[in-house]
PDB file of C-alpha atoms in Angstrom:
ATOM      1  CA  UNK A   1       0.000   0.000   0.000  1.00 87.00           C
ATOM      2  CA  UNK A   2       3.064   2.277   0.670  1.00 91.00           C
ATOM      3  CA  UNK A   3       4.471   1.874  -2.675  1.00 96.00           C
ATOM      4  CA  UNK A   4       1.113   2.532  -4.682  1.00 96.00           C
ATOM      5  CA  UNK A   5       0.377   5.719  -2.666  1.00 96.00           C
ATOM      6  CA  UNK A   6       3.752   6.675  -3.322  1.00 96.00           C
ATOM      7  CA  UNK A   7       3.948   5.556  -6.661  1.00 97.00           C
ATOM      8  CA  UNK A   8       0.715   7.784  -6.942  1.00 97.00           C
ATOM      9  CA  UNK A   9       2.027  10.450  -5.478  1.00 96.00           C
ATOM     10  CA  UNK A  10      -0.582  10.624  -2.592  1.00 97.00           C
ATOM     11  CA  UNK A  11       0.230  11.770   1.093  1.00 96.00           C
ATOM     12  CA  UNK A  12      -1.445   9.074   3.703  1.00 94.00           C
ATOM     13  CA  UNK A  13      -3.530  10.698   5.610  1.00 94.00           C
ATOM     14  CA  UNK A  14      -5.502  12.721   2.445  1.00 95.00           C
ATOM     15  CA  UNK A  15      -5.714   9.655   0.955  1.00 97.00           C
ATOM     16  CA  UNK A  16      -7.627   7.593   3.874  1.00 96.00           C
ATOM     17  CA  UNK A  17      -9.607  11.149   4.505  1.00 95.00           C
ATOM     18  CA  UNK A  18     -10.423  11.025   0.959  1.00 96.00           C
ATOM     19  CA  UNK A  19     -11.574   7.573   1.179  1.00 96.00           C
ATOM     20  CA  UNK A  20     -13.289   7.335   3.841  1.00 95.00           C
ATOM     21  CA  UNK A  21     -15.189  10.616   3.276  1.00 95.00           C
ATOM     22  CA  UNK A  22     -16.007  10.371   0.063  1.00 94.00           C
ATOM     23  CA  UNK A  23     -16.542   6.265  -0.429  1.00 95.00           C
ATOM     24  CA  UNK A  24     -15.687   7.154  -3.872  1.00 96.00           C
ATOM     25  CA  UNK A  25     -16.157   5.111  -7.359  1.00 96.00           C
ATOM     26  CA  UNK A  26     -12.685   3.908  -9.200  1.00 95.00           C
ATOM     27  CA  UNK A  27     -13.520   6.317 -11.978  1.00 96.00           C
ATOM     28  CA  UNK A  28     -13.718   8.604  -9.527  1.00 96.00           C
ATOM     29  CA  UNK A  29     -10.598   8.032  -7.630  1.00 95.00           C
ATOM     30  CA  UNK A  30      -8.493   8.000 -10.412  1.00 93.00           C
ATOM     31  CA  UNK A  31     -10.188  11.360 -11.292  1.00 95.00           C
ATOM     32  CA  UNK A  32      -9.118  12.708  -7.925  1.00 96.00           C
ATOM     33  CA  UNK A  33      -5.537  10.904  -8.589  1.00 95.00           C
ATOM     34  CA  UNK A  34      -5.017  13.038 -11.432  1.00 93.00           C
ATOM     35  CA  UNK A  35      -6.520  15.894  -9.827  1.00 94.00           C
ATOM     36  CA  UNK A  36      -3.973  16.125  -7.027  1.00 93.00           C
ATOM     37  CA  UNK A  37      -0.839  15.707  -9.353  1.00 91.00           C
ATOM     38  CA  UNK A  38      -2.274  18.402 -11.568  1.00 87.00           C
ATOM     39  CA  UNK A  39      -2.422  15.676 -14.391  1.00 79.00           C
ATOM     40  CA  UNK A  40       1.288  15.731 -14.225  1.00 81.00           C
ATOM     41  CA  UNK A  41       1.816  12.063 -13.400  1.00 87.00           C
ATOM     42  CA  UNK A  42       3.416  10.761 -15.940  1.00 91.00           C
ATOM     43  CA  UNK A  43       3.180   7.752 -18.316  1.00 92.00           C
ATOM     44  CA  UNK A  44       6.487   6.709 -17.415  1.00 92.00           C
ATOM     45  CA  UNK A  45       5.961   7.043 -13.708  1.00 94.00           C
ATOM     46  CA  UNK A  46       2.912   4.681 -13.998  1.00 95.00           C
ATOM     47  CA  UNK A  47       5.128   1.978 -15.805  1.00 96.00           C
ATOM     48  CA  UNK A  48       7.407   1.879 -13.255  1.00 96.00           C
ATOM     49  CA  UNK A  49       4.857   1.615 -10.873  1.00 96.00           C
ATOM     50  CA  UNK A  50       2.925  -1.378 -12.652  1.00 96.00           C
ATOM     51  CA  UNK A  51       6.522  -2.853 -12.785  1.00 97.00           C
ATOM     52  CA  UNK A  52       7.539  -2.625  -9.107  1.00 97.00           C
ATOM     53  CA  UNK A  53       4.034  -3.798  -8.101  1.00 96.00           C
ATOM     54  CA  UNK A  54       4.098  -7.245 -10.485  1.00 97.00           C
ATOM     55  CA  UNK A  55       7.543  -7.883  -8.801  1.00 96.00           C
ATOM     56  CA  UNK A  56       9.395  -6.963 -11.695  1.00 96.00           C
ATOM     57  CA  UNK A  57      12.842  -4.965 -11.145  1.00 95.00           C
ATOM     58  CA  UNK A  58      12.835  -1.631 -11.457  1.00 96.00           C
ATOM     59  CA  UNK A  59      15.761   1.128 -10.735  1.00 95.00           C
ATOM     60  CA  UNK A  60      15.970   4.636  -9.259  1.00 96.00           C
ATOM     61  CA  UNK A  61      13.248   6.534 -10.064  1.00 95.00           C
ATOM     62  CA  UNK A  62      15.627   9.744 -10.112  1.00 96.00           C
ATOM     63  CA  UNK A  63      18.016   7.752 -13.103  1.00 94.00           C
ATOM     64  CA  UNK A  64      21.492   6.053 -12.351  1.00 95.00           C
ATOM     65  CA  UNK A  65      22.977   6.219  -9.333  1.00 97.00           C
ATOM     66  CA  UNK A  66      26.302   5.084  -9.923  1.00 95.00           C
ATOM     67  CA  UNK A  67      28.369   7.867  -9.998  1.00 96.00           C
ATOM     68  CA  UNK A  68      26.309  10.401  -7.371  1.00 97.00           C
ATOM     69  CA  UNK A  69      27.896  10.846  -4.314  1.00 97.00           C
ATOM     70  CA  UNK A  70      26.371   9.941  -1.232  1.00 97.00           C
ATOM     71  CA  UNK A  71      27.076   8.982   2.434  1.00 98.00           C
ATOM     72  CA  UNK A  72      31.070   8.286   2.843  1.00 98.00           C
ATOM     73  CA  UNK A  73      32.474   5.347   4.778  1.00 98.00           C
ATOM     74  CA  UNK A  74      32.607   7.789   7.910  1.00 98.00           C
ATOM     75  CA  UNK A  75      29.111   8.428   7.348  1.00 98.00           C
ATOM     76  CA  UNK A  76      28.455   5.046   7.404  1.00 98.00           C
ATOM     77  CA  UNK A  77      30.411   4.321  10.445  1.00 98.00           C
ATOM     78  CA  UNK A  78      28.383   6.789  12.276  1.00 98.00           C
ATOM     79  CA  UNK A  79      25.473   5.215  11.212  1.00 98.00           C
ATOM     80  CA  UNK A  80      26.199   1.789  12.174  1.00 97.00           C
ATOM     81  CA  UNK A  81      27.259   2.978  15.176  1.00 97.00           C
ATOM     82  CA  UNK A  82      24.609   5.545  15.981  1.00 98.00           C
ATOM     83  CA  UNK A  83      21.478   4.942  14.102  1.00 98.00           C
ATOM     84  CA  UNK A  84      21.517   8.359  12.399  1.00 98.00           C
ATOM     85  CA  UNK A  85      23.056  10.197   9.874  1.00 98.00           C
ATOM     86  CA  UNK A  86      23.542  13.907   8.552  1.00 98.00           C
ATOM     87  CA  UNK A  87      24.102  13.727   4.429  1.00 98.00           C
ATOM     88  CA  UNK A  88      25.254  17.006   4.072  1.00 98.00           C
ATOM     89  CA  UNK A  89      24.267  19.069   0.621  1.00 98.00           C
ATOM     90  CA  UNK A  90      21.729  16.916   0.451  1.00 98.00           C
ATOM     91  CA  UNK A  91      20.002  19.520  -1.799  1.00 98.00           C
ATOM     92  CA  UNK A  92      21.478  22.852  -2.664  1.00 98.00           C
ATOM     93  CA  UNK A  93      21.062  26.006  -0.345  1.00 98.00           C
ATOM     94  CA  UNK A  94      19.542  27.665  -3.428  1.00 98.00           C
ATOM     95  CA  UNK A  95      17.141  24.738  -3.441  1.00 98.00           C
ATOM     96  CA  UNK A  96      16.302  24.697   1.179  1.00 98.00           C
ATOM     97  CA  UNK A  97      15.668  28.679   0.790  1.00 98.00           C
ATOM     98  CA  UNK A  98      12.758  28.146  -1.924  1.00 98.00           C
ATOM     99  CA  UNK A  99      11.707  25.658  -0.383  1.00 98.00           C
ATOM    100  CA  UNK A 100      11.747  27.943   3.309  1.00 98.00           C
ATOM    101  CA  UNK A 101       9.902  30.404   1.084  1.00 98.00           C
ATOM    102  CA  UNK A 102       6.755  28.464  -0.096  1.00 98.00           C
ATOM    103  CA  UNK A 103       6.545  27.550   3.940  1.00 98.00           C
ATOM    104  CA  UNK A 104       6.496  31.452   4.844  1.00 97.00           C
ATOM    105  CA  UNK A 105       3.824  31.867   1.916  1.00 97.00           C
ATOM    106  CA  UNK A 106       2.128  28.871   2.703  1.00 97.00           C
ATOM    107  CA  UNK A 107       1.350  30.454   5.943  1.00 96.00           C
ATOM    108  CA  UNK A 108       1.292  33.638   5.042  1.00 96.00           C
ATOM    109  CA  UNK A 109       3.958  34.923   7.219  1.00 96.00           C
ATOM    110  CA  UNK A 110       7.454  37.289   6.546  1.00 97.00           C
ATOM    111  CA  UNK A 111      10.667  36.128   7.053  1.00 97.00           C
ATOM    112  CA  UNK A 112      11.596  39.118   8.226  1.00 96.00           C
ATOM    113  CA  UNK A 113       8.691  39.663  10.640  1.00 97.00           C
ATOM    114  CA  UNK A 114       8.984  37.988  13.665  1.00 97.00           C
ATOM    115  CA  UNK A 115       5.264  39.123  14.609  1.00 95.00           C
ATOM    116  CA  UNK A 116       4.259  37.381  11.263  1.00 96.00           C
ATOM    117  CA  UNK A 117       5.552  33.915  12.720  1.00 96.00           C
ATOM    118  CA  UNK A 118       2.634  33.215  15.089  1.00 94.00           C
ATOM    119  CA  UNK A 119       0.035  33.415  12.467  1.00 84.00           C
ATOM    120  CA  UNK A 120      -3.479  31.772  13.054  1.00 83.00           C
ATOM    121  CA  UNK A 121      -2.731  30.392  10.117  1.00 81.00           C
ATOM    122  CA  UNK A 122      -0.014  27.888  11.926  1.00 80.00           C
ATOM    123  CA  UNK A 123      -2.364  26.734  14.756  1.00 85.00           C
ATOM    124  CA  UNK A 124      -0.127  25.518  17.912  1.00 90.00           C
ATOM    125  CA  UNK A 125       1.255  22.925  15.533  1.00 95.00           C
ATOM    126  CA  UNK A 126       5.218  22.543  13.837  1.00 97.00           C
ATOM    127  CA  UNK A 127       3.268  20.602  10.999  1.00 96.00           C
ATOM    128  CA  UNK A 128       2.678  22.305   7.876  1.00 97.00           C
ATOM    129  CA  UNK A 129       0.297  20.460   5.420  1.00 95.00           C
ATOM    130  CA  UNK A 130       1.819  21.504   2.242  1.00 96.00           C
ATOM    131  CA  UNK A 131       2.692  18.626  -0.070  1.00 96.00           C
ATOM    132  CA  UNK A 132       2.647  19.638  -3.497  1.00 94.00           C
ATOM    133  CA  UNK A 133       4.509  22.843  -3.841  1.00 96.00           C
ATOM    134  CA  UNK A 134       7.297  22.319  -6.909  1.00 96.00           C
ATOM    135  CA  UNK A 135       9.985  22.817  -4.409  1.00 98.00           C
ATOM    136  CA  UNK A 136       8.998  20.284  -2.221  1.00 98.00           C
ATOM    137  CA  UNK A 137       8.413  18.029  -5.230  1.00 96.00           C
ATOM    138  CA  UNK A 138      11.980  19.234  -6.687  1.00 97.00           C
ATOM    139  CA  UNK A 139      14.047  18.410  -3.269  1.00 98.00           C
ATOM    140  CA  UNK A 140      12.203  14.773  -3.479  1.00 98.00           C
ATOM    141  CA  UNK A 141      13.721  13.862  -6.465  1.00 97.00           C
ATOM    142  CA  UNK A 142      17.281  15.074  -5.139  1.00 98.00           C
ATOM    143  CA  UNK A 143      20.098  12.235  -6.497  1.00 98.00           C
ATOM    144  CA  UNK A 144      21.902  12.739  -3.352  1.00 98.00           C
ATOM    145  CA  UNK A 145      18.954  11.889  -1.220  1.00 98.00           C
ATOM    146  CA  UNK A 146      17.723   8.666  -3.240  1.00 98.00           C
ATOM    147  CA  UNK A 147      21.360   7.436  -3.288  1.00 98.00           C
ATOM    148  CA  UNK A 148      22.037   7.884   0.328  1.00 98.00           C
ATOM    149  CA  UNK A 149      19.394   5.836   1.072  1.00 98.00           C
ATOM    150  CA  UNK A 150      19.867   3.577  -1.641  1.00 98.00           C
ATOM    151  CA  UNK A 151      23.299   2.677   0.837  1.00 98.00           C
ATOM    152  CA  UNK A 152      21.565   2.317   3.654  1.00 98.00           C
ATOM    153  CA  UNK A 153      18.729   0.034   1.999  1.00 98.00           C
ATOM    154  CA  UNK A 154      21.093  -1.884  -0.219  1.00 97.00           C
ATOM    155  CA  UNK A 155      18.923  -1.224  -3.054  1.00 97.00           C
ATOM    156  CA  UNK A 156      17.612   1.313  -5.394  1.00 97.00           C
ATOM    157  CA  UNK A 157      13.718   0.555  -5.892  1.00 97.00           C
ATOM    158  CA  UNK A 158      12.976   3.601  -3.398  1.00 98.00           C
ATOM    159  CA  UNK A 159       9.674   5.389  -3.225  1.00 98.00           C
ATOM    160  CA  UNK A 160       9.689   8.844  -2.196  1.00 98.00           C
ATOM    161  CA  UNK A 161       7.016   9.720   0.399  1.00 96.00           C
ATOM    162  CA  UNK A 162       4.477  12.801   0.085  1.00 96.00           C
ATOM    163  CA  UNK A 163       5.396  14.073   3.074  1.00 97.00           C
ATOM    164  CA  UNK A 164       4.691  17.228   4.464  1.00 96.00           C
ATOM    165  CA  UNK A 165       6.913  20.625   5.828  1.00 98.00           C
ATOM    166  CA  UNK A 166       7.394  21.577   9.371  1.00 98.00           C
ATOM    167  CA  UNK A 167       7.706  25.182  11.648  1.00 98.00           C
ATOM    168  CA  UNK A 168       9.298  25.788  14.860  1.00 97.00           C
ATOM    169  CA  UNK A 169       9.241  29.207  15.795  1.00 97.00           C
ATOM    170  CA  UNK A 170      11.035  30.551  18.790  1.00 98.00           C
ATOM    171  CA  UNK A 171       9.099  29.860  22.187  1.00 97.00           C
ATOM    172  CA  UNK A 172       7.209  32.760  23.926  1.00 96.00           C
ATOM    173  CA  UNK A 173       4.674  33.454  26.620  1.00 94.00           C
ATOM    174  CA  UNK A 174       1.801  33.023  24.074  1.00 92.00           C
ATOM    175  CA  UNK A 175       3.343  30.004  21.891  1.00 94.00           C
ATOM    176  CA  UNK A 176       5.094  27.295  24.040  1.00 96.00           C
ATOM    177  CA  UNK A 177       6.253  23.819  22.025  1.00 96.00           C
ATOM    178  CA  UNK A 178       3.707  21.552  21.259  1.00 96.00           C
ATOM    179  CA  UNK A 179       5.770  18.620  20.717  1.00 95.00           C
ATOM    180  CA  UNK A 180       6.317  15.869  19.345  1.00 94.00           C
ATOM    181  CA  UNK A 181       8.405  15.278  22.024  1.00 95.00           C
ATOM    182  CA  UNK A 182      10.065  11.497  22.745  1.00 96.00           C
ATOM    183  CA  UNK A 183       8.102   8.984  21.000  1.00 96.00           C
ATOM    184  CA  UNK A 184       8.729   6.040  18.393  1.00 96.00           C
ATOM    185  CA  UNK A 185       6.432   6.311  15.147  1.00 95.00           C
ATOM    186  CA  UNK A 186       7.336   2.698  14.944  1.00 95.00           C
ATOM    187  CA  UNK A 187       5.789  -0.582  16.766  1.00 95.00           C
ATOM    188  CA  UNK A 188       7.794  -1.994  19.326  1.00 95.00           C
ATOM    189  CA  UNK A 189       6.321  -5.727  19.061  1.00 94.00           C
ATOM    190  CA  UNK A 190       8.751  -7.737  17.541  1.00 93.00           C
ATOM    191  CA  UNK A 191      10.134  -8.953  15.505  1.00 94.00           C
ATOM    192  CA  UNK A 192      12.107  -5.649  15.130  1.00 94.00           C
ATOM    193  CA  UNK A 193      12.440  -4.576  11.412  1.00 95.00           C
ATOM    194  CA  UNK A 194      14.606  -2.374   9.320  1.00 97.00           C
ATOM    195  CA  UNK A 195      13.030   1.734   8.605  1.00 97.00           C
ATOM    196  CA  UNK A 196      13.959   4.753   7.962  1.00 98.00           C
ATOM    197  CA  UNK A 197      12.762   8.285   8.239  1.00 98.00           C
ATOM    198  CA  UNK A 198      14.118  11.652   7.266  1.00 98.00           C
ATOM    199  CA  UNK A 199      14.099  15.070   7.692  1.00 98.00           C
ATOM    200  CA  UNK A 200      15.449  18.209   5.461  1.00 98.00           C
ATOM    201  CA  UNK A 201      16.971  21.262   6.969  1.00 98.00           C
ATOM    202  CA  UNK A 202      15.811  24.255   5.103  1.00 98.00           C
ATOM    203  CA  UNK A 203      17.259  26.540   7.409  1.00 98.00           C
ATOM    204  CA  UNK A 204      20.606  26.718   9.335  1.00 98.00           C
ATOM    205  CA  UNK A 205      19.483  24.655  12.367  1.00 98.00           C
ATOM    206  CA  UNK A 206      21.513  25.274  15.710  1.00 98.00           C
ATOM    207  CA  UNK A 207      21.167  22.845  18.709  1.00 98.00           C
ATOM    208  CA  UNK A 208      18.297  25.263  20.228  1.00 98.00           C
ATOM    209  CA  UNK A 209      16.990  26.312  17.464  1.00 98.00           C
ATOM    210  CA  UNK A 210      14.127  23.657  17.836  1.00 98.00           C
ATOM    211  CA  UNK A 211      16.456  20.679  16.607  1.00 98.00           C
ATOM    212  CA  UNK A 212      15.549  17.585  15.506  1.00 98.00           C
ATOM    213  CA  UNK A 213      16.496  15.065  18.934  1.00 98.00           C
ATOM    214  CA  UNK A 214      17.112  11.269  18.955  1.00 98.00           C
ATOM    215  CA  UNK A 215      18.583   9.092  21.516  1.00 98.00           C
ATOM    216  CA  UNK A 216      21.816   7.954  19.404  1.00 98.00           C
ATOM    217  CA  UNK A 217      22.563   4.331  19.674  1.00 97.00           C
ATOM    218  CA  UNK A 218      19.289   2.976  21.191  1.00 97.00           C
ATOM    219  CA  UNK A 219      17.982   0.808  18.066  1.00 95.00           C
ATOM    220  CA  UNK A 220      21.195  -1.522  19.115  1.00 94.00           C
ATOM    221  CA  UNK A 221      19.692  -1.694  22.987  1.00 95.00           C
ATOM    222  CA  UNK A 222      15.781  -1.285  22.133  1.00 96.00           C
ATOM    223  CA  UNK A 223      15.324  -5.452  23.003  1.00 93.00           C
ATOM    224  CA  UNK A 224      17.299  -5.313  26.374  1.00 94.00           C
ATOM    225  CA  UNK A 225      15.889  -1.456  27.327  1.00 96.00           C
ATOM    226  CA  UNK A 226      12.483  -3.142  26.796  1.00 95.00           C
ATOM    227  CA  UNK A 227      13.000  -5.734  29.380  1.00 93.00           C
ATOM    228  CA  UNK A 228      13.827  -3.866  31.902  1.00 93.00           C
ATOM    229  CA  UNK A 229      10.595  -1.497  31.815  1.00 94.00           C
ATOM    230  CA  UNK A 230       8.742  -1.755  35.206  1.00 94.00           C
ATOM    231  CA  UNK A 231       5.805  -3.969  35.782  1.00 92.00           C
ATOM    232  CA  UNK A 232       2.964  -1.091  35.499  1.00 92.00           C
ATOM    233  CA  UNK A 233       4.561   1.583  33.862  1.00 94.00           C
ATOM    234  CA  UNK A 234       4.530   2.321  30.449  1.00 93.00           C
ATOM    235  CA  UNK A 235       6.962   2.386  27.551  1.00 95.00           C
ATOM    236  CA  UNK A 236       6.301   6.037  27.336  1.00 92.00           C
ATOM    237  CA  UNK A 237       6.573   6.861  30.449  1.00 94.00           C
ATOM    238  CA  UNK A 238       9.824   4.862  31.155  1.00 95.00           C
ATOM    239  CA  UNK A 239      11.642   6.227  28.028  1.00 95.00           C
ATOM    240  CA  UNK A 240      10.786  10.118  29.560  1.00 92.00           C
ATOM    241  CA  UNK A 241      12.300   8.943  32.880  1.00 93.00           C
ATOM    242  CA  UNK A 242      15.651   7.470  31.271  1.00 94.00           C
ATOM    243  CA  UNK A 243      15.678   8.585  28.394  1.00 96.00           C
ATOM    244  CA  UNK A 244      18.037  11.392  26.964  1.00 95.00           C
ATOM    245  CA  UNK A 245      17.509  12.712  23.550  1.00 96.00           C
ATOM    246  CA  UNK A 246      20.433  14.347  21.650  1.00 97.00           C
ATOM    247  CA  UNK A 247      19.758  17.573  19.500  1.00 98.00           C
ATOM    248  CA  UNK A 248      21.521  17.324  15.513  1.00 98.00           C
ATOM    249  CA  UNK A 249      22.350  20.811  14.220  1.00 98.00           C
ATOM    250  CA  UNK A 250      22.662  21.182  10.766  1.00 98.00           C
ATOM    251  CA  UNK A 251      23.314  23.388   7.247  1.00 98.00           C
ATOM    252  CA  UNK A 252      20.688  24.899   5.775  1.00 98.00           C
ATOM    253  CA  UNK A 253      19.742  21.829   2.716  1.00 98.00           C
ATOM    254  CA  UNK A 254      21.296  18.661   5.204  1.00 98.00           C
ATOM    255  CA  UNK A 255      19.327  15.549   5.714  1.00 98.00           C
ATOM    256  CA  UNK A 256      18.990  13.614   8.962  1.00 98.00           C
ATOM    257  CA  UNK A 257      18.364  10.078   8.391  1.00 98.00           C
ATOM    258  CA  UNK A 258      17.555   7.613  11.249  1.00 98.00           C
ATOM    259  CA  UNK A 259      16.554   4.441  11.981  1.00 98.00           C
ATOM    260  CA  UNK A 260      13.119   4.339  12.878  1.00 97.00           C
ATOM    261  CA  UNK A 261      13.643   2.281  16.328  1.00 97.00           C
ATOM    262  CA  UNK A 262      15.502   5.405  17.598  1.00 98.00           C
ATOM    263  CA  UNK A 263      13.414   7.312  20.380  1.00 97.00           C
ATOM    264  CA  UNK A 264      12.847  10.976  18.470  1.00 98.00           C
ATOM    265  CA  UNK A 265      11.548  14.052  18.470  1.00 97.00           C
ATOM    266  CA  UNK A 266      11.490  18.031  17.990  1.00 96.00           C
ATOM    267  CA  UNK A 267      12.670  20.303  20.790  1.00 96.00           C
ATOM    268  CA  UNK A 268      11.695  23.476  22.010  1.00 97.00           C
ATOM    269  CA  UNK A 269      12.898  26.500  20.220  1.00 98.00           C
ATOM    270  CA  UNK A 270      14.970  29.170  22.412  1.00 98.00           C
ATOM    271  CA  UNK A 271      17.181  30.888  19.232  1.00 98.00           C
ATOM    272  CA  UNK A 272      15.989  33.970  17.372  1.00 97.00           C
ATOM    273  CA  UNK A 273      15.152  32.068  13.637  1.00 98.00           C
ATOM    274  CA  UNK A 274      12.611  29.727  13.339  1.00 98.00           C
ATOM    275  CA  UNK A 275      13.011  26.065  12.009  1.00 98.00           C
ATOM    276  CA  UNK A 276      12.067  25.318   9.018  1.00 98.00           C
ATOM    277  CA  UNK A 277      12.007  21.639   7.067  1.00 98.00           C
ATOM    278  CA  UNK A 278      11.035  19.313   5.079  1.00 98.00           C
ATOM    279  CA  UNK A 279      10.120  15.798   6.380  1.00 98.00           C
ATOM    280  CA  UNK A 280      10.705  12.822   3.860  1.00 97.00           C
ATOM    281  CA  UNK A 281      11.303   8.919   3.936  1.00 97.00           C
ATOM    282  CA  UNK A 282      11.909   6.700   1.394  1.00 98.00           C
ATOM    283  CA  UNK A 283      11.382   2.564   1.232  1.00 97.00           C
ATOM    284  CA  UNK A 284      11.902  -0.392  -1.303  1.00 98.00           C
ATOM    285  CA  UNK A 285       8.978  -1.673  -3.002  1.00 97.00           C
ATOM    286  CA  UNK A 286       8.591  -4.427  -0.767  1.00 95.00           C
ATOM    287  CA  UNK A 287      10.150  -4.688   3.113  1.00 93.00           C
ATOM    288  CA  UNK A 288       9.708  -6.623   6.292  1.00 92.00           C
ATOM    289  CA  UNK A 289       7.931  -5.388   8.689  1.00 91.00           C
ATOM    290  CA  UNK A 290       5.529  -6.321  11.393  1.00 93.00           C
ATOM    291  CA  UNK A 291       2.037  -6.449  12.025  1.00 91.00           C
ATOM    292  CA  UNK A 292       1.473  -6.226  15.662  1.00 94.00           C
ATOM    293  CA  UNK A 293       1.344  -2.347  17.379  1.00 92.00           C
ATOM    294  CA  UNK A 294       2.981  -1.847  20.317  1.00 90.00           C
ATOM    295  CA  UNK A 295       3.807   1.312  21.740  1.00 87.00           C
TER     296      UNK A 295
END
């Protein structure tokens, strides 16, 4: 189901709101398909779609990948070692301030204007539901980005999720950080299986600048940690006891990658600049994973 949506280039949740909404005909959906890529999916997109899905081989979407640079053997060591990564240049700064831009128009807020930053428009929310802008849609197809985690996969049929754009202004009296604070987005019922998620800087990002936070390390101790979690208390509320998260600064168009097992979140913001991103994962066509939820 991952790989169709993406192949599709639908976003999750609109989809399942969509659907459930609208109980909606298959002429109809593929109406509404076609609607949300602005009838620019293409022919050639679909094939490799109809490919992947009838098991047949199918390459990068973004071309050949052989001679694009991505994560170096001391990313790699990090990686192994810590569960995340930062590629660096993942896209160009040119390319992260655009993208910063459409966020600011998105919401209808200036740059410059620090007033401007707590906008109705943003709600008390980071999450910004815009999915489509061509900025967005450009940094997705970024070679550096679909090779990097081409490395980490071992493969190259990736599918780019249509995720959506985050902003973190600086705390106040009248706007205090919602979260997401410490959590997993992943189940913790075994058996425990390979994932990764992203995020895109599009903004110099300083350790309290609202930085993305992990716990480094802890996808190698997740099966032991879990153990040792008191009778009666909860995952949750043992991992905010014990738990420390780590903030990653970062260059304005740098990717954080992580494995999905690793305890994450935002942070508060207590710089001057907000933080503004791009969130983005991508997965093979087909992948273990496992059934059960367990948080």
């Amino acid at each position: 189901m991952k790989t169709l949506l993406a192949g599709l280039r639908l976003n999750v949740l609109e989809t399942l709101r969509y659907l459930n909404d609208q109980r909606p005909s298959y002429v109809q959906f593929e109406a509404w398909v076609s609607e949300r890529n602005g009838g620019d999916l293409s022919e050639a997109s679909l094939h490799r779609l109809r490919r992947a899905l009838a098991g047949e081989p199918v390459g990068a979407e973004v071309g050949n990948l052989e001679h694009v640079e991505g994560l170096s053997a001391d990313d790699l060591e990090h990686w192994h070692e810590h569960g995340y990564v930062v590629l660096r240049n993942a896209i160009s700064p040119e390319a992260a301030e655009i993208a910063e831009m459409a966020v600011y128009d998105f919401l209808g807020m200036d740059r410059d204007d620090p007033e401007s930053w707590y906008h109705q428009s943003l709600g008390h929310s980071i999450w910004v539901p815009l999915l489509r802008h061509p900025a967005l849609v450009a940094n997705r197809r970024s070679p550096r980005i679909h090779k990097a985690h081409a490395q980490l996969w071992g493969r190259e049929d990736l599918w780019v999720t249509i995720d959506q754009g985050g902003f973190n202004p600086p705390e106040r009296k009248d706007w205090r950080f919602p979260g997401p604070h410490l959590h997993w987005d992943a189940t913790l019922a075994e058996p425990h299986c390979f994932d990764l998620q992203g995020i895109l800087y599009l903004t110099d990002v300083a350790e309290d600048q609202g930085a993305f936070s992990c716990v480094p390390g802890f996808h190698r101790t997740l099966n032991q940690w879990l153990k040792n979690v008191p009778a009666g208390v909860s995952v949750q509320q043992h991992a905010s006891r014990t738990l420390t998260m780590k903030p990653v600064a970062a260059k304005r168009g740098d990717m954080i990658i992580w494995h999905h097992l690793l305890p994450h979140g935002s942070s508060p913001n207590r710089a001057q600049r907000p933080r503004v991103v791009q969130y983005m994962s991508l997965q093979p066509t087909r992948f273990a994973y496992t059934e059960e939820w367990k948080s």
